[in-house]
């Protein structure tokens, strides 16, 4: 008999959707902010702020509670390998390491392109594309592996 305890792919997908809703105010604010300002310093600062907030959200909540808001709503909890306690901080960082590396590379790319191009507005679109697609592919592969 197959253990259904680990068949959480759909729940994790639902949790990701809920976590997306949690971050919607940031998206709305960003769209408003980017429409009203031409300041590259503000746009870059906001992009870096949201980057750190998203990692804080994932890493800290998994470390402290074993789940994000989305996982809490869907009843999914991430535990240590012994399944008796939540993960250590190091395990949480390692768990998100693909996302951390992708975002770091995207920021390096963005910085390189920023100083090498005069089309700064287009760079924000390129940055979003550069870091979004690998993350979506990784998330989808995680769902298949777990679910």
Rosetta silent file (secondary structure, phi, psi, omega in degrees, C-alpha in Angstrom):
SEQUENCE: XXXXXXXXXXXXXXXXXXXXXXXXXXXXXXXXXXXXXXXXXXXXXXXXXXXXXXXXXXXXXXXXXXXXXXXXXXXXXXXXXXXXXXXXXXXXXXXXXXXXXXXXXXXXXXXXXXXXXXXXXXXXXXXXXXXXXXXXXXXXXXXXXXX
SCORE:     score description
SCORE:     0.000 S_00000001
   1 L     0.000  133.195 -177.643    0.000    0.000    0.000 S_00000001
   2 L   -78.370  137.815  179.651    1.322    3.365   -1.003 S_00000001
   3 L   -79.600  110.654 -177.814    1.825    5.967    1.729 S_00000001
   4 H   -75.812   -9.083 -179.815   -0.496    8.857    0.852 S_00000001
   5 H   -58.775  -31.291 -176.668    1.178   11.066    3.441 S_00000001
   6 H   -97.533    2.899  176.567    3.751   12.114    0.849 S_00000001
   7 L   -88.156   78.519 -173.956    1.289   12.702   -1.994 S_00000001
   8 L  -118.378   15.322 -176.412    1.145   16.453   -1.455 S_00000001
   9 H   -55.879  -48.880 -179.941    1.680   17.781   -4.980 S_00000001
  10 H   -67.871  -37.976  177.143   -1.768   19.359   -5.324 S_00000001
  11 H   -64.060  -40.436  179.130   -1.668   20.705   -1.791 S_00000001
  12 H   -66.826  -37.187  176.294    1.737   22.240   -2.460 S_00000001
  13 H   -62.853  -45.155  176.651    0.450   23.790   -5.672 S_00000001
  14 H   -61.233  -40.159  178.093   -2.469   25.275   -3.712 S_00000001
  15 H   -62.749  -40.044  178.576   -0.032   26.489   -1.053 S_00000001
  16 H   -64.388  -38.421  178.091    2.059   28.203   -3.738 S_00000001
  17 H   -64.289  -43.521  179.768   -1.076   29.926   -5.056 S_00000001
  18 H   -65.691  -42.533  176.772   -1.993   31.130   -1.558 S_00000001
  19 H   -62.140  -34.259  174.710    1.563   32.332   -0.936 S_00000001
  20 H   -62.387  -39.635  177.736    1.265   34.206   -4.226 S_00000001
  21 H   -65.016  -37.530  177.740   -1.857   35.914   -2.892 S_00000001
  22 H   -58.376  -36.228 -177.977    0.062   36.854    0.260 S_00000001
  23 L   -90.489   -1.140 -179.610    2.551   38.693   -1.962 S_00000001
  24 H   -58.419  -39.817  177.106   -0.056   40.356   -4.199 S_00000001
  25 H   -57.189  -35.936  176.910    0.003   43.630   -2.226 S_00000001
  26 H   -64.998  -40.191  179.707    3.731   43.866   -3.022 S_00000001
  27 H   -65.680  -46.288  178.912    3.000   43.321   -6.719 S_00000001
  28 H   -61.204  -43.918  179.452    0.238   45.941   -6.758 S_00000001
  29 H   -64.188  -41.324  179.348    2.443   48.413   -4.920 S_00000001
  30 H   -62.224  -44.614  178.556    5.334   47.713   -7.276 S_00000001
  31 H   -60.070  -43.498  178.150    3.171   48.299  -10.351 S_00000001
  32 H   -64.229  -47.437 -178.247    1.942   51.573   -8.874 S_00000001
  33 H   -60.933  -45.117 -178.005    5.446   52.617   -7.787 S_00000001
  34 H   -69.181  -24.633  177.191    7.033   51.837  -11.136 S_00000001
  35 H   -76.161  -32.915 -173.727    4.297   53.797  -12.915 S_00000001
  36 H   -94.841  -12.735 -177.071    4.738   56.963  -10.862 S_00000001
  37 L  -121.406  148.463  173.631    8.522   57.130  -10.577 S_00000001
  38 L  -106.178   -3.282 -175.064   11.352   57.382  -13.035 S_00000001
  39 L   -71.046  116.671  177.266   13.966   56.968  -10.295 S_00000001
  40 H   -67.472  -33.175  179.153   16.159   53.965  -10.987 S_00000001
  41 H   -61.775  -42.456  178.883   17.428   54.028   -7.400 S_00000001
  42 H   -66.345  -43.750 -179.525   13.879   53.562   -6.093 S_00000001
  43 H   -64.038  -43.524  178.567   13.144   50.786   -8.604 S_00000001
  44 H   -67.039  -44.348  178.462   16.360   48.936   -7.831 S_00000001
  45 H   -59.287  -43.745  179.473   15.887   49.411   -4.088 S_00000001
  46 H   -64.875  -42.367  179.740   12.335   48.089   -4.246 S_00000001
  47 H   -60.319  -43.981  179.082   13.390   45.071   -6.333 S_00000001
  48 H   -68.169  -39.305  177.527   16.096   44.150   -3.821 S_00000001
  49 H   -58.923  -48.118 -179.277   13.699   44.729   -0.888 S_00000001
  50 H   -64.486  -36.504  177.101   11.103   42.348   -2.362 S_00000001
  51 H   -59.292  -49.091 -179.324   13.823   39.802   -3.050 S_00000001
  52 H   -68.060  -37.465  178.534   14.906   39.795    0.598 S_00000001
  53 H   -62.237  -42.482 -178.302   11.322   39.772    1.884 S_00000001
  54 H   -65.957  -38.793  177.114   10.469   36.700   -0.184 S_00000001
  55 H   -71.153  -38.845  175.711   13.499   34.790    1.097 S_00000001
  56 H   -59.333  -45.157  179.599   12.835   35.890    4.662 S_00000001
  57 H   -55.869  -52.221 -176.064    9.231   34.708    4.260 S_00000001
  58 H   -71.233  -53.555 -174.435   10.197   31.262    3.020 S_00000001
  59 H   -66.884  -48.528 -177.207   13.313   30.550    5.054 S_00000001
  60 H   -65.544  -45.938 -178.236   12.168   32.032    8.370 S_00000001
  61 H   -66.494  -36.999  175.805    8.659   30.578    8.303 S_00000001
  62 H   -67.039  -37.800  178.756    9.913   27.103    7.366 S_00000001
  63 H   -67.791  -47.789 -174.442   12.520   27.338   10.113 S_00000001
  64 H   -76.727  -43.354 -172.025   10.193   28.677   12.804 S_00000001
  65 H  -120.104  -10.666 -178.258    6.909   26.905   11.963 S_00000001
  66 L    79.656    8.521 -178.112    7.709   24.338    9.271 S_00000001
  67 L  -165.264  151.706  172.231    5.302   26.000    6.869 S_00000001
  68 L   -88.238  179.496  178.377    4.427   29.189    5.064 S_00000001
  69 H   -59.457  -43.516  179.468    0.951   30.703    5.219 S_00000001
  70 H   -61.504  -43.052  178.226   -0.023   28.743    2.102 S_00000001
  71 H   -67.670  -35.182  177.931    1.203   25.453    3.561 S_00000001
  72 H   -62.559  -46.263 -179.225   -0.581   26.222    6.825 S_00000001
  73 H   -63.733  -38.944 -176.822   -3.892   26.768    5.009 S_00000001
  74 H   -89.340   -3.955  176.145   -3.488   23.575    2.944 S_00000001
  75 L    80.760   25.961  177.788   -2.253   21.472    5.860 S_00000001
  76 L  -104.363  134.924  177.230    1.280   20.802    4.590 S_00000001
  77 L  -132.118  136.686  179.317    4.198   20.938    6.984 S_00000001
  78 L   -97.480  121.840 -176.875    7.888   20.551    6.135 S_00000001
  79 L  -117.191  165.831  173.633    9.745   18.535    8.747 S_00000001
  80 L   -62.007  167.422 -177.166   13.281   17.423    9.423 S_00000001
  81 L   -61.562  -26.596  178.000   14.274   14.052    7.960 S_00000001
  82 L   -80.158   -5.670  177.803   13.354   12.341   11.251 S_00000001
  83 L    60.078   23.612  179.881    9.845   13.826   10.874 S_00000001
  84 L  -110.094  -19.734 -177.849    9.773   14.830   14.538 S_00000001
  85 L  -148.120  167.809  178.460   10.714   18.501   14.355 S_00000001
  86 L   -72.437  167.362 -176.982   10.977   21.387   11.927 S_00000001
  87 L   -70.122  158.625  173.695   14.111   21.901    9.872 S_00000001
  88 L   -76.119  166.744  178.528   17.190   23.698   11.106 S_00000001
  89 H   -60.754  -42.151  179.274   17.997   27.136    9.730 S_00000001
  90 H   -60.977  -43.112  178.219   20.798   25.653    7.630 S_00000001
  91 H   -62.702  -37.433  178.582   18.429   23.068    6.146 S_00000001
  92 H   -65.858  -40.507  177.729   15.964   25.840    5.282 S_00000001
  93 H   -66.078  -44.571  178.008   18.667   27.825    3.505 S_00000001
  94 H   -62.312  -38.091  179.172   19.796   24.708    1.632 S_00000001
  95 H   -60.782  -36.382 -179.893   16.176   23.947    0.727 S_00000001
  96 L   -98.101   12.396 -173.940   15.872   27.367   -0.927 S_00000001
  97 H   -62.656  -35.975  177.994   19.408   27.361   -2.329 S_00000001
  98 H   -60.720  -45.677  179.462   18.281   26.943   -5.955 S_00000001
  99 H   -64.643  -41.591  178.528   16.089   30.026   -5.628 S_00000001
 100 H   -60.833  -45.653 -179.767   18.858   31.922   -3.820 S_00000001
 101 H   -65.505  -43.147  179.070   21.389   31.081   -6.532 S_00000001
 102 H   -60.647  -45.875  179.631   18.936   31.948   -9.317 S_00000001
 103 H   -65.759  -39.558  178.473   18.135   35.303   -7.754 S_00000001
 104 H   -62.931  -44.716  177.622   21.801   36.036   -7.115 S_00000001
 105 H   -64.066  -38.597  177.806   22.668   35.258  -10.743 S_00000001
 106 H   -63.349  -40.399  177.730   19.741   37.378  -11.905 S_00000001
 107 H   -66.851  -38.834  175.832   21.014   40.295   -9.819 S_00000001
 108 H   -62.228  -44.999  178.064   24.519   39.858  -11.215 S_00000001
 109 H   -60.188  -45.941 -179.048   23.086   39.813  -14.732 S_00000001
 110 H   -60.569  -45.315  179.968   20.955   42.846  -13.962 S_00000001
 111 H   -63.170  -45.361  178.128   23.935   44.765  -12.557 S_00000001
 112 H   -59.297  -47.330 -178.766   26.106   43.854  -15.532 S_00000001
 113 H   -68.504  -35.340 -178.936   23.407   44.885  -17.997 S_00000001
 114 H   -60.865  -45.545 -177.959   22.580   48.029  -16.038 S_00000001
 115 H   -81.297  -11.142 -179.818   26.091   49.388  -16.300 S_00000001
 116 H  -108.511    7.555 -176.136   26.476   48.224  -19.898 S_00000001
 117 L  -139.016  153.110  175.350   23.217   49.530  -21.335 S_00000001
 118 L  -101.325   -3.934 -179.488   21.386   52.792  -21.693 S_00000001
 119 L   -96.235   69.598 -173.518   17.962   51.103  -21.920 S_00000001
 120 H   -65.245  -35.391 -179.274   17.383   50.822  -18.190 S_00000001
 121 H   -62.211  -41.642 -179.653   13.589   50.404  -18.369 S_00000001
 122 H   -65.224  -26.492 -179.060   13.908   47.305  -20.552 S_00000001
 123 H   -62.844  -35.952  179.762   16.320   45.807  -18.030 S_00000001
 124 H   -62.768  -39.641  176.471   13.580   45.373  -15.412 S_00000001
 125 H   -65.308  -44.005  178.512   11.616   43.233  -17.869 S_00000001
 126 H   -61.797  -41.205  179.384   14.741   41.221  -18.720 S_00000001
 127 H   -60.813  -46.320 -179.816   15.521   40.740  -15.021 S_00000001
 128 H   -62.076  -42.784  178.397   12.032   39.414  -14.311 S_00000001
 129 H   -65.205  -42.804 -176.796   12.223   37.006  -17.247 S_00000001
 130 H   -61.323  -39.498 -176.713   15.732   35.865  -16.317 S_00000001
 131 H   -97.135  -13.618 -178.067   14.808   34.902  -12.759 S_00000001
 132 H   -81.447  -46.016 -174.243   11.183   33.811  -13.259 S_00000001
 133 H   -62.879  -47.732  177.355   11.528   31.002  -15.790 S_00000001
 134 H   -60.812  -36.254  179.482   14.128   28.889  -13.948 S_00000001
 135 H   -66.021  -43.165  178.383   12.101   29.271  -10.746 S_00000001
 136 H   -63.534  -42.552  179.000    8.888   28.140  -12.442 S_00000001
 137 H   -63.375  -44.082  179.632   10.620   25.132  -14.003 S_00000001
 138 H   -63.316  -45.130 -179.734   12.180   24.148  -10.673 S_00000001
 139 H   -60.595  -43.469  179.648    8.869   24.547   -8.818 S_00000001
 140 H   -63.945  -40.362  179.101    7.077   22.400  -11.394 S_00000001
 141 H   -67.493  -34.361  176.456    9.736   19.693  -11.163 S_00000001
 142 H   -63.869  -41.371  179.688    9.430   19.744   -7.355 S_00000001
 143 H   -62.004  -43.281 -179.638    5.662   19.198   -7.631 S_00000001
 144 H   -65.548  -40.468 -178.116    6.151   16.169   -9.884 S_00000001
 145 H   -68.101  -41.608 -176.968    8.824   14.702   -7.623 S_00000001
 146 H   -81.849  -44.212 -172.642    6.817   15.164   -4.426 S_00000001
 147 L   -87.520    0.000    0.000    3.280   14.662   -5.719 S_00000001
